[in-house]
């Protein structure tokens, strides 16, 4: 817990250090003639302190990653964020290292990994560089020519195959015969190292301005034993398969005794996840006892060590690193299938949270169709540290907007600038940016994003029928699979984007913009129902295939379909299955929004049965392993059931931004009991719902924030009376309840609504 508190302090300090004084601080590097891609560089700085202050803030910026030791103790494992906050700039970390300092002599040691190439998730600056400033009271230690520097000779290029072209990271090749033992310790003699080369005074090209890291550094488990270790032989080669507790991101470790010059291969069982080569490590032994940790993280269910003859393995272990957030949300019911699906969704989301919202293997890239769904999962399961990841995603998207006003993803990226139009509409719409605001109340991020949103929406036009004109963009993609009715999807996604923009404009006081968006939505809805409703389902006039389930689900969410149309659409969606796991989330949500809980749960169980029953602990890009898009087995977009189950079945959602007012409206279908916990910005809400047929129906709520709660109680569960916090009300008295702590609000066809001000609530009725 102490470590967690320190990392929470880290985010506070980082977010307030954009105004840090970097006057006189130098970017330092190595000689230009020595620079090459995939380079590991050691930096050392010795200094003295007359006293240790209560706080000693260290600011560090690099291209690309760093590991930090202070007085020989590891302080940061894999620091730095992939470039960049925009196409030009670089991120920086800031942390308090006072507890690692001492009076007298001190040493800072930094190992920096320079990737030296672009990727779908990283913009290469073109040069390795380090900027650092330590502020301890009035004492300043800055990066300058007094720092010592050395290219680490043990790191080199691996054999083929190399990681696929999307990744800026390289494989690790480490030749222990060339190692620099104990170079990070204070007593190490660095007198024969070179002085650092000054690359320029801050700010300077190619790193330009630096921006604060918007969330804490990674959670670090420390070295941990595997769940189990299996040993087998292939000829005379030892194969160690070390099992992890579930699919997680790790850096593998070993301790061995060996002769020199022997070759060890280290990779995960997911090395070719997504049908592409990812990253692995190679190690060449020195003579004697030795240990090694491969610093390029991998993910999988097991780590595989290939050990040649002449090597004795004394120990294998791993270090888990992940996004530093507590998973405060939970969902449990009397259906084991749904519980397993929720947990697998959480496991998958956990792997998709890193420098960006990303899959963890083939691409590590922030595709915004994925990011919209994963951000919903984050908001229903993680503490507020994780909000910074969504905020970063939004700011990255708008700050990388092209000069022609096109938004595109993935960004940050140095080797991609192509627009996927429908994913961009999703990003700026009701389920994207606006959903983030509703759950966090972060007005400043919306204010920052809105001008880019407005410019992008202006690129979309309608025809003489008031229907959206299709924009193919640079990649004309609506989903994996068949029967993709793009015209219906165009209009639905566009209206959802307009709804998000209308809400943003209203929030920010742009009344005229909000009015224009509102009128556009109204006009398009009317046109869609005139031209695309065939009496049974939505289907565009020129569409030659059978109707599209994804298009009809999204049409419901866009508000095209009234309750009469839903009856027909529901029949169609019960028996038609074309969508990938990406668009399936929206089809399922259409059931829940329309009040057909059991229909949605039944479809969810049909669609996810193979994944839930499978021994893999994460969810996949397609319904089959190795399916469309490369078949990643860790794809966040498949985890939509996490937010759906918590929001609709558990029934917990914000009525006002930042959870200032909360609605609890459970919809259990045939379930008998649900216990759902959802994190708010500063606490948690837990609802326990019991649905015993013919007996008691009850809702119990624990509200740690003591917020105002609106509870929707189903009418059909009330026979004669309702008990609210111990007080009994007859059925004919409900509408007259008007007390300080309990107030009757309204009713609709299915529910009575009450406002209850109490940190603990019990409302129950016998049926």
PDB file of C-alpha atoms in Angstrom, residues 99-370:
ATOM      1  CA  UNK A  99      14.195   8.335   0.322  1.00  0.00           C
ATOM      2  CA  UNK A 100      17.024   6.913  -1.838  1.00  0.00           C
ATOM      3  CA  UNK A 101      19.477   9.768  -1.216  1.00  0.00           C
ATOM      4  CA  UNK A 102      21.934  10.203   1.633  1.00  0.00           C
ATOM      5  CA  UNK A 103      24.121  12.913   3.084  1.00  0.00           C
ATOM      6  CA  UNK A 104      27.477  12.973   1.332  1.00  0.00           C
ATOM      7  CA  UNK A 105      28.243  11.053  -1.850  1.00  0.00           C
ATOM      8  CA  UNK A 106      25.407   9.917  -4.143  1.00  0.00           C
ATOM      9  CA  UNK A 107      25.184   8.303  -7.563  1.00  0.00           C
ATOM     10  CA  UNK A 108      22.439   8.261 -10.169  1.00  0.00           C
ATOM     11  CA  UNK A 109      22.706   5.534 -12.839  1.00  0.00           C
ATOM     12  CA  UNK A 110      20.402   5.324 -15.846  1.00  0.00           C
ATOM     13  CA  UNK A 111      20.210   2.610 -18.470  1.00  0.00           C
ATOM     14  CA  UNK A 112      18.491   3.982 -21.568  1.00  0.00           C
ATOM     15  CA  UNK A 113      17.111   1.918 -24.441  1.00  0.00           C
ATOM     16  CA  UNK A 114      16.980   3.835 -27.721  1.00  0.00           C
ATOM     17  CA  UNK A 115      14.761   2.082 -30.245  1.00  0.00           C
ATOM     18  CA  UNK A 116      15.733   4.201 -33.225  1.00  0.00           C
ATOM     19  CA  UNK A 117      12.764   3.319 -35.397  1.00  0.00           C
ATOM     20  CA  UNK A 118       9.143   4.324 -35.842  1.00  0.00           C
ATOM     21  CA  UNK A 119       6.174   2.140 -35.065  1.00  0.00           C
ATOM     22  CA  UNK A 120       2.398   2.181 -34.901  1.00  0.00           C
ATOM     23  CA  UNK A 121       2.791   3.394 -31.297  1.00  0.00           C
ATOM     24  CA  UNK A 122       5.966   5.493 -31.252  1.00  0.00           C
ATOM     25  CA  UNK A 123       7.480   8.451 -33.115  1.00  0.00           C
ATOM     26  CA  UNK A 124      11.246   8.084 -33.351  1.00  0.00           C
ATOM     27  CA  UNK A 125      13.073  11.345 -32.628  1.00  0.00           C
ATOM     28  CA  UNK A 126      16.068  10.210 -34.661  1.00  0.00           C
ATOM     29  CA  UNK A 127      18.544  10.395 -31.785  1.00  0.00           C
ATOM     30  CA  UNK A 128      19.027   8.914 -28.310  1.00  0.00           C
ATOM     31  CA  UNK A 129      18.838  11.584 -25.674  1.00  0.00           C
ATOM     32  CA  UNK A 130      18.540  12.115 -21.924  1.00  0.00           C
ATOM     33  CA  UNK A 131      17.286  15.190 -20.098  1.00  0.00           C
ATOM     34  CA  UNK A 132      17.404  15.147 -16.292  1.00  0.00           C
ATOM     35  CA  UNK A 133      17.052  17.567 -13.415  1.00  0.00           C
ATOM     36  CA  UNK A 134      17.182  16.796  -9.695  1.00  0.00           C
ATOM     37  CA  UNK A 135      15.865  19.537  -7.394  1.00  0.00           C
ATOM     38  CA  UNK A 136      16.750  18.975  -3.727  1.00  0.00           C
ATOM     39  CA  UNK A 137      16.072  22.121  -1.756  1.00  0.00           C
ATOM     40  CA  UNK A 138      18.223  24.821  -3.351  1.00  0.00           C
ATOM     41  CA  UNK A 139      20.560  22.233  -4.881  1.00  0.00           C
ATOM     42  CA  UNK A 140      20.172  21.416  -8.575  1.00  0.00           C
ATOM     43  CA  UNK A 141      21.742  18.503 -10.413  1.00  0.00           C
ATOM     44  CA  UNK A 142      21.191  18.776 -14.161  1.00  0.00           C
ATOM     45  CA  UNK A 143      22.121  16.759 -17.222  1.00  0.00           C
ATOM     46  CA  UNK A 144      25.240  18.331 -18.718  1.00  0.00           C
ATOM     47  CA  UNK A 145      28.735  17.411 -19.896  1.00  0.00           C
ATOM     48  CA  UNK A 146      29.734  16.318 -16.368  1.00  0.00           C
ATOM     49  CA  UNK A 147      27.690  13.114 -16.727  1.00  0.00           C
ATOM     50  CA  UNK A 148      29.542   9.961 -17.751  1.00  0.00           C
ATOM     51  CA  UNK A 149      28.223   7.874 -20.648  1.00  0.00           C
ATOM     52  CA  UNK A 150      28.975   4.530 -22.279  1.00  0.00           C
ATOM     53  CA  UNK A 151      27.252   2.415 -24.902  1.00  0.00           C
ATOM     54  CA  UNK A 152      26.537  -0.897 -23.199  1.00  0.00           C
ATOM     55  CA  UNK A 153      28.617  -3.412 -25.181  1.00  0.00           C
ATOM     56  CA  UNK A 154      26.658  -6.527 -24.174  1.00  0.00           C
ATOM     57  CA  UNK A 155      23.490  -5.532 -26.035  1.00  0.00           C
ATOM     58  CA  UNK A 156      23.354  -6.183 -29.762  1.00  0.00           C
ATOM     59  CA  UNK A 157      21.167  -7.345 -32.624  1.00  0.00           C
ATOM     60  CA  UNK A 158      19.317 -10.644 -32.438  1.00  0.00           C
ATOM     61  CA  UNK A 159      19.079 -13.333 -35.037  1.00  0.00           C
ATOM     62  CA  UNK A 160      16.035 -13.383 -37.272  1.00  0.00           C
ATOM     63  CA  UNK A 161      13.097 -13.398 -37.110  1.00  0.00           C
ATOM     64  CA  UNK A 162      12.808  -9.807 -35.957  1.00  0.00           C
ATOM     65  CA  UNK A 163       9.628  -8.280 -34.475  1.00  0.00           C
ATOM     66  CA  UNK A 164       6.972  -7.378 -37.019  1.00  0.00           C
ATOM     67  CA  UNK A 165       7.115  -3.945 -38.657  1.00  0.00           C
ATOM     68  CA  UNK A 166       4.447  -2.384 -36.418  1.00  0.00           C
ATOM     69  CA  UNK A 167       6.648  -2.525 -33.302  1.00  0.00           C
ATOM     70  CA  UNK A 168       9.380   0.023 -32.552  1.00  0.00           C
ATOM     71  CA  UNK A 169      10.847  -2.369 -29.955  1.00  0.00           C
ATOM     72  CA  UNK A 170      13.532  -4.857 -30.947  1.00  0.00           C
ATOM     73  CA  UNK A 171      14.403  -8.283 -29.647  1.00  0.00           C
ATOM     74  CA  UNK A 172      17.026  -8.296 -26.913  1.00  0.00           C
ATOM     75  CA  UNK A 173      20.387  -9.877 -27.608  1.00  0.00           C
ATOM     76  CA  UNK A 174      22.688  -9.889 -24.578  1.00  0.00           C
ATOM     77  CA  UNK A 175      26.220 -11.280 -24.662  1.00  0.00           C
ATOM     78  CA  UNK A 176      27.240 -11.714 -21.032  1.00  0.00           C
ATOM     79  CA  UNK A 177      30.918 -11.968 -22.021  1.00  0.00           C
ATOM     80  CA  UNK A 178      30.761  -8.228 -22.806  1.00  0.00           C
ATOM     81  CA  UNK A 179      28.807  -7.206 -19.707  1.00  0.00           C
ATOM     82  CA  UNK A 180      29.760  -4.304 -17.396  1.00  0.00           C
ATOM     83  CA  UNK A 181      29.305  -5.872 -13.956  1.00  0.00           C
ATOM     84  CA  UNK A 182      27.884  -3.602 -11.236  1.00  0.00           C
ATOM     85  CA  UNK A 183      28.143  -0.461 -13.361  1.00  0.00           C
ATOM     86  CA  UNK A 184      25.112   1.049 -11.640  1.00  0.00           C
ATOM     87  CA  UNK A 185      26.643   0.797  -8.137  1.00  0.00           C
ATOM     88  CA  UNK A 186      28.186   3.877  -6.461  1.00  0.00           C
ATOM     89  CA  UNK A 187      31.612   2.254  -6.040  1.00  0.00           C
ATOM     90  CA  UNK A 188      31.994   1.433  -9.734  1.00  0.00           C
ATOM     91  CA  UNK A 189      34.987   3.155 -11.337  1.00  0.00           C
ATOM     92  CA  UNK A 190      33.750   5.081 -14.398  1.00  0.00           C
ATOM     93  CA  UNK A 191      36.964   7.061 -14.915  1.00  0.00           C
ATOM     94  CA  UNK A 192      37.519   5.558 -18.372  1.00  0.00           C
ATOM     95  CA  UNK A 193      33.982   6.403 -19.558  1.00  0.00           C
ATOM     96  CA  UNK A 194      33.418   9.297 -21.934  1.00  0.00           C
ATOM     97  CA  UNK A 195      31.881  12.598 -20.884  1.00  0.00           C
ATOM     98  CA  UNK A 196      28.344  13.040 -22.191  1.00  0.00           C
ATOM     99  CA  UNK A 197      27.925  14.875 -25.481  1.00  0.00           C
ATOM    100  CA  UNK A 198      25.784  18.005 -25.295  1.00  0.00           C
ATOM    101  CA  UNK A 199      22.986  17.725 -27.839  1.00  0.00           C
ATOM    102  CA  UNK A 200      21.459  21.123 -27.029  1.00  0.00           C
ATOM    103  CA  UNK A 201      19.892  23.349 -24.393  1.00  0.00           C
ATOM    104  CA  UNK A 202      16.286  22.561 -23.504  1.00  0.00           C
ATOM    105  CA  UNK A 203      14.111  22.909 -25.547  1.00  0.00           C
ATOM    106  CA  UNK A 204      15.818  21.733 -28.713  1.00  0.00           C
ATOM    107  CA  UNK A 205      15.301  19.439 -31.647  1.00  0.00           C
ATOM    108  CA  UNK A 206      14.657  16.602 -32.118  1.00  0.00           C
ATOM    109  CA  UNK A 207      12.902  16.157 -28.747  1.00  0.00           C
ATOM    110  CA  UNK A 208      11.389  19.673 -28.548  1.00  0.00           C
ATOM    111  CA  UNK A 209       8.972  20.435 -25.687  1.00  0.00           C
ATOM    112  CA  UNK A 210       8.439  17.865 -22.951  1.00  0.00           C
ATOM    113  CA  UNK A 211       5.007  17.004 -21.537  1.00  0.00           C
ATOM    114  CA  UNK A 212       4.236  15.404 -18.162  1.00  0.00           C
ATOM    115  CA  UNK A 213       3.405  11.723 -17.995  1.00  0.00           C
ATOM    116  CA  UNK A 214      -0.332  11.702 -17.156  1.00  0.00           C
ATOM    117  CA  UNK A 215      -0.342   8.601 -14.922  1.00  0.00           C
ATOM    118  CA  UNK A 216       1.981   6.746 -12.498  1.00  0.00           C
ATOM    119  CA  UNK A 217       4.766   4.434 -13.504  1.00  0.00           C
ATOM    120  CA  UNK A 218       4.033   0.744 -13.814  1.00  0.00           C
ATOM    121  CA  UNK A 219       3.107  -1.553 -10.994  1.00  0.00           C
ATOM    122  CA  UNK A 220       6.165  -3.742 -10.359  1.00  0.00           C
ATOM    123  CA  UNK A 221       5.665  -7.102  -8.674  1.00  0.00           C
ATOM    124  CA  UNK A 222       9.364  -7.698  -8.085  1.00  0.00           C
ATOM    125  CA  UNK A 223      10.837 -11.074  -9.003  1.00  0.00           C
ATOM    126  CA  UNK A 224       8.205 -13.759  -8.493  1.00  0.00           C
ATOM    127  CA  UNK A 225       8.137 -17.555  -8.675  1.00  0.00           C
ATOM    128  CA  UNK A 226       6.194 -19.192 -11.484  1.00  0.00           C
ATOM    129  CA  UNK A 227       3.062 -21.190 -10.743  1.00  0.00           C
ATOM    130  CA  UNK A 228       4.817 -24.300 -12.025  1.00  0.00           C
ATOM    131  CA  UNK A 229       7.926 -25.229 -13.994  1.00  0.00           C
ATOM    132  CA  UNK A 230       7.919 -28.127 -16.478  1.00  0.00           C
ATOM    133  CA  UNK A 231      11.200 -29.513 -17.805  1.00  0.00           C
ATOM    134  CA  UNK A 232      11.516 -31.607 -20.935  1.00  0.00           C
ATOM    135  CA  UNK A 233      14.241 -32.429 -23.448  1.00  0.00           C
ATOM    136  CA  UNK A 234      14.395 -32.080 -27.196  1.00  0.00           C
ATOM    137  CA  UNK A 235      17.450 -34.118 -28.119  1.00  0.00           C
ATOM    138  CA  UNK A 236      19.969 -32.848 -25.543  1.00  0.00           C
ATOM    139  CA  UNK A 237      18.419 -29.355 -25.264  1.00  0.00           C
ATOM    140  CA  UNK A 238      16.477 -28.541 -22.077  1.00  0.00           C
ATOM    141  CA  UNK A 239      13.080 -26.885 -22.602  1.00  0.00           C
ATOM    142  CA  UNK A 240      11.692 -25.135 -19.530  1.00  0.00           C
ATOM    143  CA  UNK A 241       8.044 -24.142 -19.734  1.00  0.00           C
ATOM    144  CA  UNK A 242       7.292 -21.873 -16.781  1.00  0.00           C
ATOM    145  CA  UNK A 243       3.597 -21.300 -16.176  1.00  0.00           C
ATOM    146  CA  UNK A 244       2.228 -17.865 -15.276  1.00  0.00           C
ATOM    147  CA  UNK A 245      -0.899 -17.403 -13.124  1.00  0.00           C
ATOM    148  CA  UNK A 246      -2.811 -16.072 -16.162  1.00  0.00           C
ATOM    149  CA  UNK A 247      -2.005 -14.107 -19.294  1.00  0.00           C
ATOM    150  CA  UNK A 248       0.069 -11.180 -18.000  1.00  0.00           C
ATOM    151  CA  UNK A 249       2.966  -8.952 -19.115  1.00  0.00           C
ATOM    152  CA  UNK A 250       6.315 -10.008 -17.656  1.00  0.00           C
ATOM    153  CA  UNK A 251      10.076  -9.714 -17.942  1.00  0.00           C
ATOM    154  CA  UNK A 252      11.649 -13.194 -17.629  1.00  0.00           C
ATOM    155  CA  UNK A 253      14.615 -13.868 -15.322  1.00  0.00           C
ATOM    156  CA  UNK A 254      17.055 -16.710 -14.656  1.00  0.00           C
ATOM    157  CA  UNK A 255      20.080 -17.671 -12.569  1.00  0.00           C
ATOM    158  CA  UNK A 256      22.474 -20.196 -14.106  1.00  0.00           C
ATOM    159  CA  UNK A 257      25.955 -21.707 -14.071  1.00  0.00           C
ATOM    160  CA  UNK A 258      27.493 -22.187 -17.507  1.00  0.00           C
ATOM    161  CA  UNK A 259      30.449 -22.405 -19.778  1.00  0.00           C
ATOM    162  CA  UNK A 260      30.941 -19.355 -21.960  1.00  0.00           C
ATOM    163  CA  UNK A 261      29.516 -18.765 -25.416  1.00  0.00           C
ATOM    164  CA  UNK A 262      26.310 -20.829 -25.067  1.00  0.00           C
ATOM    165  CA  UNK A 263      23.065 -19.542 -26.534  1.00  0.00           C
ATOM    166  CA  UNK A 264      19.788 -19.329 -24.536  1.00  0.00           C
ATOM    167  CA  UNK A 265      16.453 -18.371 -26.117  1.00  0.00           C
ATOM    168  CA  UNK A 266      13.653 -16.790 -24.047  1.00  0.00           C
ATOM    169  CA  UNK A 267      10.159 -16.191 -25.361  1.00  0.00           C
ATOM    170  CA  UNK A 268       6.528 -16.458 -24.307  1.00  0.00           C
ATOM    171  CA  UNK A 269       4.051 -19.006 -25.578  1.00  0.00           C
ATOM    172  CA  UNK A 270       2.391 -15.995 -27.250  1.00  0.00           C
ATOM    173  CA  UNK A 271       5.507 -15.081 -29.249  1.00  0.00           C
ATOM    174  CA  UNK A 272       3.533 -15.202 -32.487  1.00  0.00           C
ATOM    175  CA  UNK A 273       0.302 -13.861 -31.019  1.00  0.00           C
ATOM    176  CA  UNK A 274      -1.817 -12.185 -33.662  1.00  0.00           C
ATOM    177  CA  UNK A 275      -0.073 -14.266 -36.360  1.00  0.00           C
ATOM    178  CA  UNK A 276       3.003 -12.007 -36.301  1.00  0.00           C
ATOM    179  CA  UNK A 277       6.377 -12.213 -34.597  1.00  0.00           C
ATOM    180  CA  UNK A 278       6.481 -10.133 -31.448  1.00  0.00           C
ATOM    181  CA  UNK A 279       9.507  -9.719 -29.153  1.00  0.00           C
ATOM    182  CA  UNK A 280      11.815 -12.243 -27.486  1.00  0.00           C
ATOM    183  CA  UNK A 281      15.276 -12.352 -25.918  1.00  0.00           C
ATOM    184  CA  UNK A 282      18.603 -14.072 -26.625  1.00  0.00           C
ATOM    185  CA  UNK A 283      21.381 -14.572 -24.100  1.00  0.00           C
ATOM    186  CA  UNK A 284      24.980 -15.655 -24.670  1.00  0.00           C
ATOM    187  CA  UNK A 285      26.607 -17.030 -21.534  1.00  0.00           C
ATOM    188  CA  UNK A 286      29.824 -16.069 -19.806  1.00  0.00           C
ATOM    189  CA  UNK A 287      31.711 -18.561 -17.659  1.00  0.00           C
ATOM    190  CA  UNK A 288      30.494 -19.255 -14.131  1.00  0.00           C
ATOM    191  CA  UNK A 289      27.492 -18.118 -12.128  1.00  0.00           C
ATOM    192  CA  UNK A 290      25.341 -15.430 -13.713  1.00  0.00           C
ATOM    193  CA  UNK A 291      21.845 -13.978 -13.755  1.00  0.00           C
ATOM    194  CA  UNK A 292      19.853 -12.103 -16.352  1.00  0.00           C
ATOM    195  CA  UNK A 293      16.509 -10.341 -16.760  1.00  0.00           C
ATOM    196  CA  UNK A 294      15.172  -9.561 -20.235  1.00  0.00           C
ATOM    197  CA  UNK A 295      13.931  -5.978 -19.988  1.00  0.00           C
ATOM    198  CA  UNK A 296      11.649  -6.074 -23.070  1.00  0.00           C
ATOM    199  CA  UNK A 297       8.339  -7.200 -21.632  1.00  0.00           C
ATOM    200  CA  UNK A 298       6.352 -10.017 -23.213  1.00  0.00           C
ATOM    201  CA  UNK A 299       2.974 -11.502 -22.449  1.00  0.00           C
ATOM    202  CA  UNK A 300       1.509 -14.966 -22.404  1.00  0.00           C
ATOM    203  CA  UNK A 301       0.406 -17.852 -20.232  1.00  0.00           C
ATOM    204  CA  UNK A 302       3.938 -19.294 -19.984  1.00  0.00           C
ATOM    205  CA  UNK A 303       7.574 -18.387 -20.576  1.00  0.00           C
ATOM    206  CA  UNK A 304       9.687 -20.848 -22.541  1.00  0.00           C
ATOM    207  CA  UNK A 305      13.441 -21.058 -21.894  1.00  0.00           C
ATOM    208  CA  UNK A 306      15.501 -23.086 -24.374  1.00  0.00           C
ATOM    209  CA  UNK A 307      18.696 -24.160 -22.599  1.00  0.00           C
ATOM    210  CA  UNK A 308      21.645 -25.831 -24.360  1.00  0.00           C
ATOM    211  CA  UNK A 309      23.926 -28.503 -22.853  1.00  0.00           C
ATOM    212  CA  UNK A 310      26.548 -27.063 -20.535  1.00  0.00           C
ATOM    213  CA  UNK A 311      24.128 -24.823 -18.635  1.00  0.00           C
ATOM    214  CA  UNK A 312      22.845 -25.569 -15.133  1.00  0.00           C
ATOM    215  CA  UNK A 313      19.645 -23.696 -14.296  1.00  0.00           C
ATOM    216  CA  UNK A 314      19.436 -22.754 -10.621  1.00  0.00           C
ATOM    217  CA  UNK A 315      16.385 -20.506 -10.751  1.00  0.00           C
ATOM    218  CA  UNK A 316      13.798 -19.065 -13.102  1.00  0.00           C
ATOM    219  CA  UNK A 317      11.426 -16.241 -12.149  1.00  0.00           C
ATOM    220  CA  UNK A 318       9.471 -13.375 -13.637  1.00  0.00           C
ATOM    221  CA  UNK A 319       8.571  -9.770 -12.898  1.00  0.00           C
ATOM    222  CA  UNK A 320       5.041  -8.654 -13.709  1.00  0.00           C
ATOM    223  CA  UNK A 321       4.688  -5.034 -14.783  1.00  0.00           C
ATOM    224  CA  UNK A 322       1.320  -3.499 -15.592  1.00  0.00           C
ATOM    225  CA  UNK A 323      -0.604  -0.264 -15.480  1.00  0.00           C
ATOM    226  CA  UNK A 324      -0.647   0.917 -11.875  1.00  0.00           C
ATOM    227  CA  UNK A 325      -4.293   0.881 -10.940  1.00  0.00           C
ATOM    228  CA  UNK A 326      -6.359  -0.995  -8.391  1.00  0.00           C
ATOM    229  CA  UNK A 327      -9.198  -3.026  -9.848  1.00  0.00           C
ATOM    230  CA  UNK A 328     -11.929  -1.816  -7.517  1.00  0.00           C
ATOM    231  CA  UNK A 329     -14.872  -2.889  -9.656  1.00  0.00           C
ATOM    232  CA  UNK A 330     -16.368  -6.372  -9.546  1.00  0.00           C
ATOM    233  CA  UNK A 331     -19.371  -8.363 -10.723  1.00  0.00           C
ATOM    234  CA  UNK A 332     -20.712 -11.610  -9.349  1.00  0.00           C
ATOM    235  CA  UNK A 333     -23.995 -13.383  -9.933  1.00  0.00           C
ATOM    236  CA  UNK A 334     -25.466 -16.869  -9.673  1.00  0.00           C
ATOM    237  CA  UNK A 335     -24.383 -17.678 -13.247  1.00  0.00           C
ATOM    238  CA  UNK A 336     -20.792 -18.982 -13.371  1.00  0.00           C
ATOM    239  CA  UNK A 337     -20.603 -18.334 -17.117  1.00  0.00           C
ATOM    240  CA  UNK A 338     -21.218 -14.591 -16.717  1.00  0.00           C
ATOM    241  CA  UNK A 339     -18.795 -14.370 -13.787  1.00  0.00           C
ATOM    242  CA  UNK A 340     -16.078 -16.019 -15.876  1.00  0.00           C
ATOM    243  CA  UNK A 341     -16.798 -13.756 -18.838  1.00  0.00           C
ATOM    244  CA  UNK A 342     -16.545 -10.639 -16.653  1.00  0.00           C
ATOM    245  CA  UNK A 343     -13.223 -11.834 -15.203  1.00  0.00           C
ATOM    246  CA  UNK A 344     -11.761 -12.722 -18.606  1.00  0.00           C
ATOM    247  CA  UNK A 345     -12.805  -9.284 -19.815  1.00  0.00           C
ATOM    248  CA  UNK A 346     -10.921  -7.773 -16.867  1.00  0.00           C
ATOM    249  CA  UNK A 347      -7.826  -9.873 -17.578  1.00  0.00           C
ATOM    250  CA  UNK A 348      -7.873  -8.737 -21.202  1.00  0.00           C
ATOM    251  CA  UNK A 349      -8.353  -5.085 -20.275  1.00  0.00           C
ATOM    252  CA  UNK A 350      -5.431  -5.330 -17.843  1.00  0.00           C
ATOM    253  CA  UNK A 351      -3.143  -6.432 -20.691  1.00  0.00           C
ATOM    254  CA  UNK A 352      -4.456  -3.650 -22.941  1.00  0.00           C
ATOM    255  CA  UNK A 353      -3.395  -0.862 -20.552  1.00  0.00           C
ATOM    256  CA  UNK A 354       0.174   0.340 -21.009  1.00  0.00           C
ATOM    257  CA  UNK A 355       1.705   3.401 -22.723  1.00  0.00           C
ATOM    258  CA  UNK A 356      -1.620   3.599 -24.548  1.00  0.00           C
ATOM    259  CA  UNK A 357      -4.845   1.617 -24.761  1.00  0.00           C
ATOM    260  CA  UNK A 358      -3.434  -1.171 -26.898  1.00  0.00           C
ATOM    261  CA  UNK A 359      -3.206  -4.868 -27.564  1.00  0.00           C
ATOM    262  CA  UNK A 360      -0.109  -6.256 -25.811  1.00  0.00           C
ATOM    263  CA  UNK A 361       1.598  -8.241 -28.541  1.00  0.00           C
ATOM    264  CA  UNK A 362       1.359  -7.800 -32.344  1.00  0.00           C
ATOM    265  CA  UNK A 363       0.847  -4.029 -32.483  1.00  0.00           C
ATOM    266  CA  UNK A 364       0.818  -2.372 -29.059  1.00  0.00           C
ATOM    267  CA  UNK A 365      -1.099   0.363 -30.865  1.00  0.00           C
ATOM    268  CA  UNK A 366      -3.993   2.631 -29.923  1.00  0.00           C
ATOM    269  CA  UNK A 367      -6.741   1.835 -32.414  1.00  0.00           C
ATOM    270  CA  UNK A 368      -9.651   4.016 -31.379  1.00  0.00           C
ATOM    271  CA  UNK A 369     -12.404   1.504 -32.118  1.00  0.00           C
ATOM    272  CA  UNK A 370     -10.764  -0.653 -29.450  1.00  0.00           C
TER     273      UNK A 370
END
